[in-house]
Short mmCIF file of the C-alpha atoms (twelve columns), coordinates in Angstrom:
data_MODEL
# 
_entry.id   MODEL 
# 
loop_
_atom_site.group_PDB 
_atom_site.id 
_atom_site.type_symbol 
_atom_site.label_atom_id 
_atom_site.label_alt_id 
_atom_site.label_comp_id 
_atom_site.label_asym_id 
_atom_site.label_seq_id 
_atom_site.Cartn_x 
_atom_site.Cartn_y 
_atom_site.Cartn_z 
_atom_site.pdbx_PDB_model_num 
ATOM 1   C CA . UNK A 1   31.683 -40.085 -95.138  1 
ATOM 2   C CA . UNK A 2   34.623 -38.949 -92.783  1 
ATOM 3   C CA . UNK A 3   35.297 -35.152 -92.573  1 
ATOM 4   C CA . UNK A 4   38.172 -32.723 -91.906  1 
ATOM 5   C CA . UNK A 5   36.103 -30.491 -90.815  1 
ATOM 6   C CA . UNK A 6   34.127 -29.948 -87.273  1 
ATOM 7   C CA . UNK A 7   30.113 -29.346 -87.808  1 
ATOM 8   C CA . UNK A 8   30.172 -25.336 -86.727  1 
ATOM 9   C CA . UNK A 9   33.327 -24.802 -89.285  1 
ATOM 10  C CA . UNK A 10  30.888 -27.008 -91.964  1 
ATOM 11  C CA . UNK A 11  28.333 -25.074 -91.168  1 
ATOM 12  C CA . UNK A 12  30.280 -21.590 -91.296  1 
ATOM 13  C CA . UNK A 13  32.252 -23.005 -95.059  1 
ATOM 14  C CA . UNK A 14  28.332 -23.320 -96.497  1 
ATOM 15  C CA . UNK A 15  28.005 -19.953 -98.107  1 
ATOM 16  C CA . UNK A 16  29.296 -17.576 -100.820 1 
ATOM 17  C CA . UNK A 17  32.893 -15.587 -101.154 1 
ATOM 18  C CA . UNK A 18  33.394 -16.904 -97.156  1 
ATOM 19  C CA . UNK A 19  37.335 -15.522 -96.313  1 
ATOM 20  C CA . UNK A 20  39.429 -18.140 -94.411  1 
ATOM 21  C CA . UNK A 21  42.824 -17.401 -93.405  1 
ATOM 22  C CA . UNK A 22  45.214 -20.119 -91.174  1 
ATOM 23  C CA . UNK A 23  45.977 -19.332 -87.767  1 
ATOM 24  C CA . UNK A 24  49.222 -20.386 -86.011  1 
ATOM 25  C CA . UNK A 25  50.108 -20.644 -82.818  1 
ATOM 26  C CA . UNK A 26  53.447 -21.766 -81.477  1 
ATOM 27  C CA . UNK A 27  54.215 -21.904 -77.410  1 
ATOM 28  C CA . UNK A 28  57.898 -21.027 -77.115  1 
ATOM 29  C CA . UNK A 29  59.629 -21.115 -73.541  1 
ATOM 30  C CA . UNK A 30  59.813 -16.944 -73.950  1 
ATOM 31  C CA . UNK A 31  56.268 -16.986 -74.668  1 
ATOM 32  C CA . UNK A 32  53.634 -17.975 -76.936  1 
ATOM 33  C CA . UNK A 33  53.672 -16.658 -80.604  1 
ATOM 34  C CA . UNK A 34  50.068 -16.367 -82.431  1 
ATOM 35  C CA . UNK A 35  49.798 -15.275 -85.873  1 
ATOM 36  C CA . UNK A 36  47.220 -15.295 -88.675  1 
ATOM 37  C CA . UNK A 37  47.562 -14.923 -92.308  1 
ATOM 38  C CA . UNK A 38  44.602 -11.834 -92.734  1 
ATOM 39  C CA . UNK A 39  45.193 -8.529  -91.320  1 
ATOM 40  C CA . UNK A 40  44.456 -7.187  -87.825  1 
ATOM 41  C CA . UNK A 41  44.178 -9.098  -84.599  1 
ATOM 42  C CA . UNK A 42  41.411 -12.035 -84.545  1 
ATOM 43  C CA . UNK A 43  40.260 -13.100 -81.153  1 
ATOM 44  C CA . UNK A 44  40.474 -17.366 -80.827  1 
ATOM 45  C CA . UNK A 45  39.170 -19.200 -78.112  1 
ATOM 46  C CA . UNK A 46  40.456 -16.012 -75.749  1 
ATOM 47  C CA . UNK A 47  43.422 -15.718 -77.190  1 
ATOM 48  C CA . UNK A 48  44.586 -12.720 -79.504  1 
ATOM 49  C CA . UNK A 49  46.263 -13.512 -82.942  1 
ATOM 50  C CA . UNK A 50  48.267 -10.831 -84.610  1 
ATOM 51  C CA . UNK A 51  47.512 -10.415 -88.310  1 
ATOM 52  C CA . UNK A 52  50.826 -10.944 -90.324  1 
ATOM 53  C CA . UNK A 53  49.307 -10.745 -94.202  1 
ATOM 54  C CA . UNK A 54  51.555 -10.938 -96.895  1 
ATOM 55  C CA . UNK A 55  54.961 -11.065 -94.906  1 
ATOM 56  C CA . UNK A 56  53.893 -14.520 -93.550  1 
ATOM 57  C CA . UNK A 57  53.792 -18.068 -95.504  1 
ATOM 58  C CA . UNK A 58  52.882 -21.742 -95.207  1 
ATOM 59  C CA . UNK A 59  54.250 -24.559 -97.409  1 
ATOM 60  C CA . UNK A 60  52.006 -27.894 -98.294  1 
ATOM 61  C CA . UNK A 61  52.807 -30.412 -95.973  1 
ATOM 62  C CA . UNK A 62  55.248 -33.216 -96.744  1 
ATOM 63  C CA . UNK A 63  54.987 -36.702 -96.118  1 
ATOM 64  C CA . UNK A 64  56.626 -39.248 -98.410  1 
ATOM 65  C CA . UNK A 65  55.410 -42.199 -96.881  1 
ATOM 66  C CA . UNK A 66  52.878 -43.268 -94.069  1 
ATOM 67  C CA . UNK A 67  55.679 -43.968 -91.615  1 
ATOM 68  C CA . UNK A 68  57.271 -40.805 -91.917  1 
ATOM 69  C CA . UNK A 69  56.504 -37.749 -89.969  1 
ATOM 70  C CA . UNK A 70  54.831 -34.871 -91.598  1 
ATOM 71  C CA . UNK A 71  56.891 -31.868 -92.145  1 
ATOM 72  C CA . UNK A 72  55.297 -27.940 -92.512  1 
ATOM 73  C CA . UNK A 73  56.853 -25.012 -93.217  1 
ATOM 74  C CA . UNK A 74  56.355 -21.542 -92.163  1 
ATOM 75  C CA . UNK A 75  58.103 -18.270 -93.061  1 
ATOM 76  C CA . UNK A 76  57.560 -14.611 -91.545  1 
ATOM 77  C CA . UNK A 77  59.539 -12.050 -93.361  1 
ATOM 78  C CA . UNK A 78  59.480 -8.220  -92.535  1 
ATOM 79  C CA . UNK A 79  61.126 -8.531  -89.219  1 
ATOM 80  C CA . UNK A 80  63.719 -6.313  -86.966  1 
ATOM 81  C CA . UNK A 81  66.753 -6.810  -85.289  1 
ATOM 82  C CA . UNK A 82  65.810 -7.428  -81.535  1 
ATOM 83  C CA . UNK A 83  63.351 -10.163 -82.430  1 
ATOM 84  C CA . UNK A 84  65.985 -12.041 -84.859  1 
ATOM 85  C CA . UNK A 85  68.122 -11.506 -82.210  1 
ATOM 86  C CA . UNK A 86  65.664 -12.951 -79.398  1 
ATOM 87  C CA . UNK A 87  65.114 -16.015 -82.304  1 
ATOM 88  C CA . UNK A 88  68.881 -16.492 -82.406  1 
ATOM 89  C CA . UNK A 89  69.297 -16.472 -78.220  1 
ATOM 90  C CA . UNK A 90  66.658 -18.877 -77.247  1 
ATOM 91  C CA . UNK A 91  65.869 -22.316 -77.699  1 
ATOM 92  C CA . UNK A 92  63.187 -23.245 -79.009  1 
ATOM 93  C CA . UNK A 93  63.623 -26.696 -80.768  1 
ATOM 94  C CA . UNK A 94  61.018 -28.472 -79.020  1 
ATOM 95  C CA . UNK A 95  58.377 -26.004 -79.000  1 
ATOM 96  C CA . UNK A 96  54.419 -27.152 -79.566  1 
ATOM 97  C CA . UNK A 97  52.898 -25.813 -82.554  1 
ATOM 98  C CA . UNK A 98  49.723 -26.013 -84.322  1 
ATOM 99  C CA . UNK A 99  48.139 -24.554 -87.393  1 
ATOM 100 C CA . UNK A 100 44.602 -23.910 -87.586  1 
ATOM 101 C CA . UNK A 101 41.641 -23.428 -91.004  1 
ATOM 102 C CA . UNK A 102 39.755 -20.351 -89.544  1 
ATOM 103 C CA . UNK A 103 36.552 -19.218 -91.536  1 
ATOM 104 C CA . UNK A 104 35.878 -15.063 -91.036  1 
ATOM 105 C CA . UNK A 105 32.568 -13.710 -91.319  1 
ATOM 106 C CA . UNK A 106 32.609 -10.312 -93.609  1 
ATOM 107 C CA . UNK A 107 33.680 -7.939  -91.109  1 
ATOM 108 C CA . UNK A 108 36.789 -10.523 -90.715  1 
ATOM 109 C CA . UNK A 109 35.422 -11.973 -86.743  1 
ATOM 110 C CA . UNK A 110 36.267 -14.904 -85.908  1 
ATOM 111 C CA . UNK A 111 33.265 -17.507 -86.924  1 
ATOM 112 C CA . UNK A 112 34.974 -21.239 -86.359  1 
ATOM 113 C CA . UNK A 113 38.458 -22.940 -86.627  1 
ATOM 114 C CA . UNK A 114 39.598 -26.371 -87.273  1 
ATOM 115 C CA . UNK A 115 43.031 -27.889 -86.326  1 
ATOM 116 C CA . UNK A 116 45.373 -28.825 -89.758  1 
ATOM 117 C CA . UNK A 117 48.382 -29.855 -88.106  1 
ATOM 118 C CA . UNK A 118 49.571 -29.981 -84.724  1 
ATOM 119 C CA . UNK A 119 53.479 -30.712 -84.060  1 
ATOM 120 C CA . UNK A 120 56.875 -29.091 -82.653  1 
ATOM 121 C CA . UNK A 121 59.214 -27.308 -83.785  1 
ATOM 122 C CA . UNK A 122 62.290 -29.122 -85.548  1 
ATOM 123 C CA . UNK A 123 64.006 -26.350 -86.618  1 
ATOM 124 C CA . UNK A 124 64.627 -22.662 -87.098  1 
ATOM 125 C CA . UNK A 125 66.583 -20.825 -90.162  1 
ATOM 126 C CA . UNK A 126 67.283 -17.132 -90.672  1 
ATOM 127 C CA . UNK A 127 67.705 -15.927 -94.346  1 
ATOM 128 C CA . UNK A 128 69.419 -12.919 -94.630  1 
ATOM 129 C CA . UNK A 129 69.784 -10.534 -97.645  1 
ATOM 130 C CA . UNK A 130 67.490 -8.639  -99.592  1 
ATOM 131 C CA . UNK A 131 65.137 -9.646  -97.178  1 
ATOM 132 C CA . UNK A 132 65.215 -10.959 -93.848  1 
ATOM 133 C CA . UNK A 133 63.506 -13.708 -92.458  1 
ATOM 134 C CA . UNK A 134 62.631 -16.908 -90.207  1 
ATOM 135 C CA . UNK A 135 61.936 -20.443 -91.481  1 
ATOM 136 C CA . UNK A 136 60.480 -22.624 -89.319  1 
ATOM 137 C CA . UNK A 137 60.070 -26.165 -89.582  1 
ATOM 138 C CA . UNK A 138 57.789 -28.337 -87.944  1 
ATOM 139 C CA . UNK A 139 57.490 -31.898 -87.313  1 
ATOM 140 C CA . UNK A 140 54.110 -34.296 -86.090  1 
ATOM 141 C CA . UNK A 141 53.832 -36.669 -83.610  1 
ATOM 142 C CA . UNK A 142 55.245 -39.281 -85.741  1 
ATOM 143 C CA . UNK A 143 58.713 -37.723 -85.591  1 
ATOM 144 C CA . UNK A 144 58.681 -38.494 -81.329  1 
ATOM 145 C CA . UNK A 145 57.923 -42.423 -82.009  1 
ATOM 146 C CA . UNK A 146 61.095 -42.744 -84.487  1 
ATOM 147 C CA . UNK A 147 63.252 -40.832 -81.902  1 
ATOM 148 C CA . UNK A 148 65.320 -43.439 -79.952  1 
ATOM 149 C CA . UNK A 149 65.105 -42.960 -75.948  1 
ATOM 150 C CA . UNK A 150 67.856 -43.197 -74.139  1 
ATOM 151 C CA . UNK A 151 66.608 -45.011 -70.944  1 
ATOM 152 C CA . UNK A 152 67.317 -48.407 -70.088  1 
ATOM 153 C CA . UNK A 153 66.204 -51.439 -68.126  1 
ATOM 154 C CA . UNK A 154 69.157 -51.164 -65.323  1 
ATOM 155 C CA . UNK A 155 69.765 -50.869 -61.937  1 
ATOM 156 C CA . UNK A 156 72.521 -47.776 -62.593  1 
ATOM 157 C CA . UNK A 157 69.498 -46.364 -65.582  1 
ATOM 158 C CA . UNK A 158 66.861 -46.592 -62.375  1 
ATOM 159 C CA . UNK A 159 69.285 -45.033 -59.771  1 
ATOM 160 C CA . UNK A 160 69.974 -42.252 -62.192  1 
ATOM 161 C CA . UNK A 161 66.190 -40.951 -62.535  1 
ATOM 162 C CA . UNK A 162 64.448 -42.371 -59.216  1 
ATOM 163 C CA . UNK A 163 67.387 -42.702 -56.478  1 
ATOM 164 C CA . UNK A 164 66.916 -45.544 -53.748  1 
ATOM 165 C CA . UNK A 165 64.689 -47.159 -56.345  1 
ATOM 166 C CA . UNK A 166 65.983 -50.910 -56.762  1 
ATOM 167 C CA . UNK A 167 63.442 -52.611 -58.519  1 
ATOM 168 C CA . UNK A 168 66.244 -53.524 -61.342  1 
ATOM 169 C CA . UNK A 169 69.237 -54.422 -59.283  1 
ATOM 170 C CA . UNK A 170 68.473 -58.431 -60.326  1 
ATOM 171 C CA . UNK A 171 68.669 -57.979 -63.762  1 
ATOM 172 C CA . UNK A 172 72.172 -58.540 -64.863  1 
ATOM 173 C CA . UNK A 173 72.190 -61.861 -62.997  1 
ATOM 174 C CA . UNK A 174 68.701 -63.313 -64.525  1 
ATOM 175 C CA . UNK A 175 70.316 -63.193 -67.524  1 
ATOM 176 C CA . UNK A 176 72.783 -65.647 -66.903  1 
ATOM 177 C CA . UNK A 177 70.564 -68.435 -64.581  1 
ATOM 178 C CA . UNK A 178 69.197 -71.351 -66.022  1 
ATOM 179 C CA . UNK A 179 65.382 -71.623 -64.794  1 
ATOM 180 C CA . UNK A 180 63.907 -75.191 -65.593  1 
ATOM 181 C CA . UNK A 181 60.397 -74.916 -65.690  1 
ATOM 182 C CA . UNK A 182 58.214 -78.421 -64.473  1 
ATOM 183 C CA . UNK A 183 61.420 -79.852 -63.171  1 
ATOM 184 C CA . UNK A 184 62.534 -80.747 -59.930  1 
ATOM 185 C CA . UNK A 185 66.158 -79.020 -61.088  1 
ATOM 186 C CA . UNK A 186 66.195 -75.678 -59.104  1 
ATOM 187 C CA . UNK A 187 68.451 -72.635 -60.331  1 
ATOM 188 C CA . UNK A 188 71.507 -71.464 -58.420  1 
ATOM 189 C CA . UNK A 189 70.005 -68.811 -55.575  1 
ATOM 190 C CA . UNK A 190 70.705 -65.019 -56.251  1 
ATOM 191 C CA . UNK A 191 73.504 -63.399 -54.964  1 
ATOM 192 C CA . UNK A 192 71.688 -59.837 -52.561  1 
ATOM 193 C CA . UNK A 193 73.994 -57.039 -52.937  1 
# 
């Protein structure tokens, strides 16, 4: 049988009334962001995450299909003006996330975690009205295989990230030589520019 779950969070789930709460953690280039959904700060592998209760939420993942990327939702409502306005001024498209099960023992320390879902960040959305607050998207690994890149197999795409590099400068010529393989025929030589 194949589990989720690590052996010490297992071993921490096998009791009564145990109180669980996910863990979040996203590295943005102003610094890293790490929130649970209890109350209170919880300590994590040496690292402090602020308790965010009721003003925070998590959607289901979505995945339609097995070829396309898993999507999660977060939300964190309740929030002021200088950090919407930090939100609004920095980039952070891009940014590594992951979400983490936590079990609590009763005084609500931390006991053992296990990673859910582990991504970046695709997007960021304010709502404003009523209340105010921050949807964030998030994407897994899948999303970075569809993604097209953008580098090519050329002498000018070579120059451009490794100058003085000119491993490809015969390329646009082997395309157009005739090579006759077990014959005594021989190809026209290559012109050295």
């Amino acid at each position: 049988m194949i589990s989720l779950f690590d052996t010490p969070t297992l071993a921490a789930l096998d009791g009564d009334n145990v109180p669980l709460c996910l863990a979040v953690e996203i590295l943005y280039p102003m610094g890293p962001v790490r929130v649970h959904s209890a109350v209170g700060d919880i300590v994590i592998s040496g690292q402090t995450y602020k308790g965010v209760g009721a003003l925070g939420g998590i959607d289901p993942v979505s995945q339609t299909s097995k070829t396309e990327p898993g999507r999660l939702r977060l939300s964190l409502s309740g929030l002021d003006g200088t950090l919407l306005q930090e939100v609004l001024n920095t980039r952070c498209q891009g940014s590594r996330a992951k979400v983490w099960l936590v079990v609590l023992d009763r005084d609500d320390q931390f006991v053992a975690a296990t990673l859910l879902f582990s991504g970046r960040v695709s997007s960021q959305n304010l709502k404003y009205g009523r209340e105010t607050s921050i949807a964030i998207e998030l994407v897994d690994r899948l999303a970075d295989w569809s993604r097209k890149g953008t580098a090519r197999f050329s002498d000018e795409s070579q120059q451009s990230r490794h100058t003085g590099d000119r491993f490809f400068r015969y390329i646009a010529q082997m395309s157009e030589k005739p090579i006759y393989w077990g014959s005594d025929k021989t190809a026209a030589p290559f012109r050295y520019t």
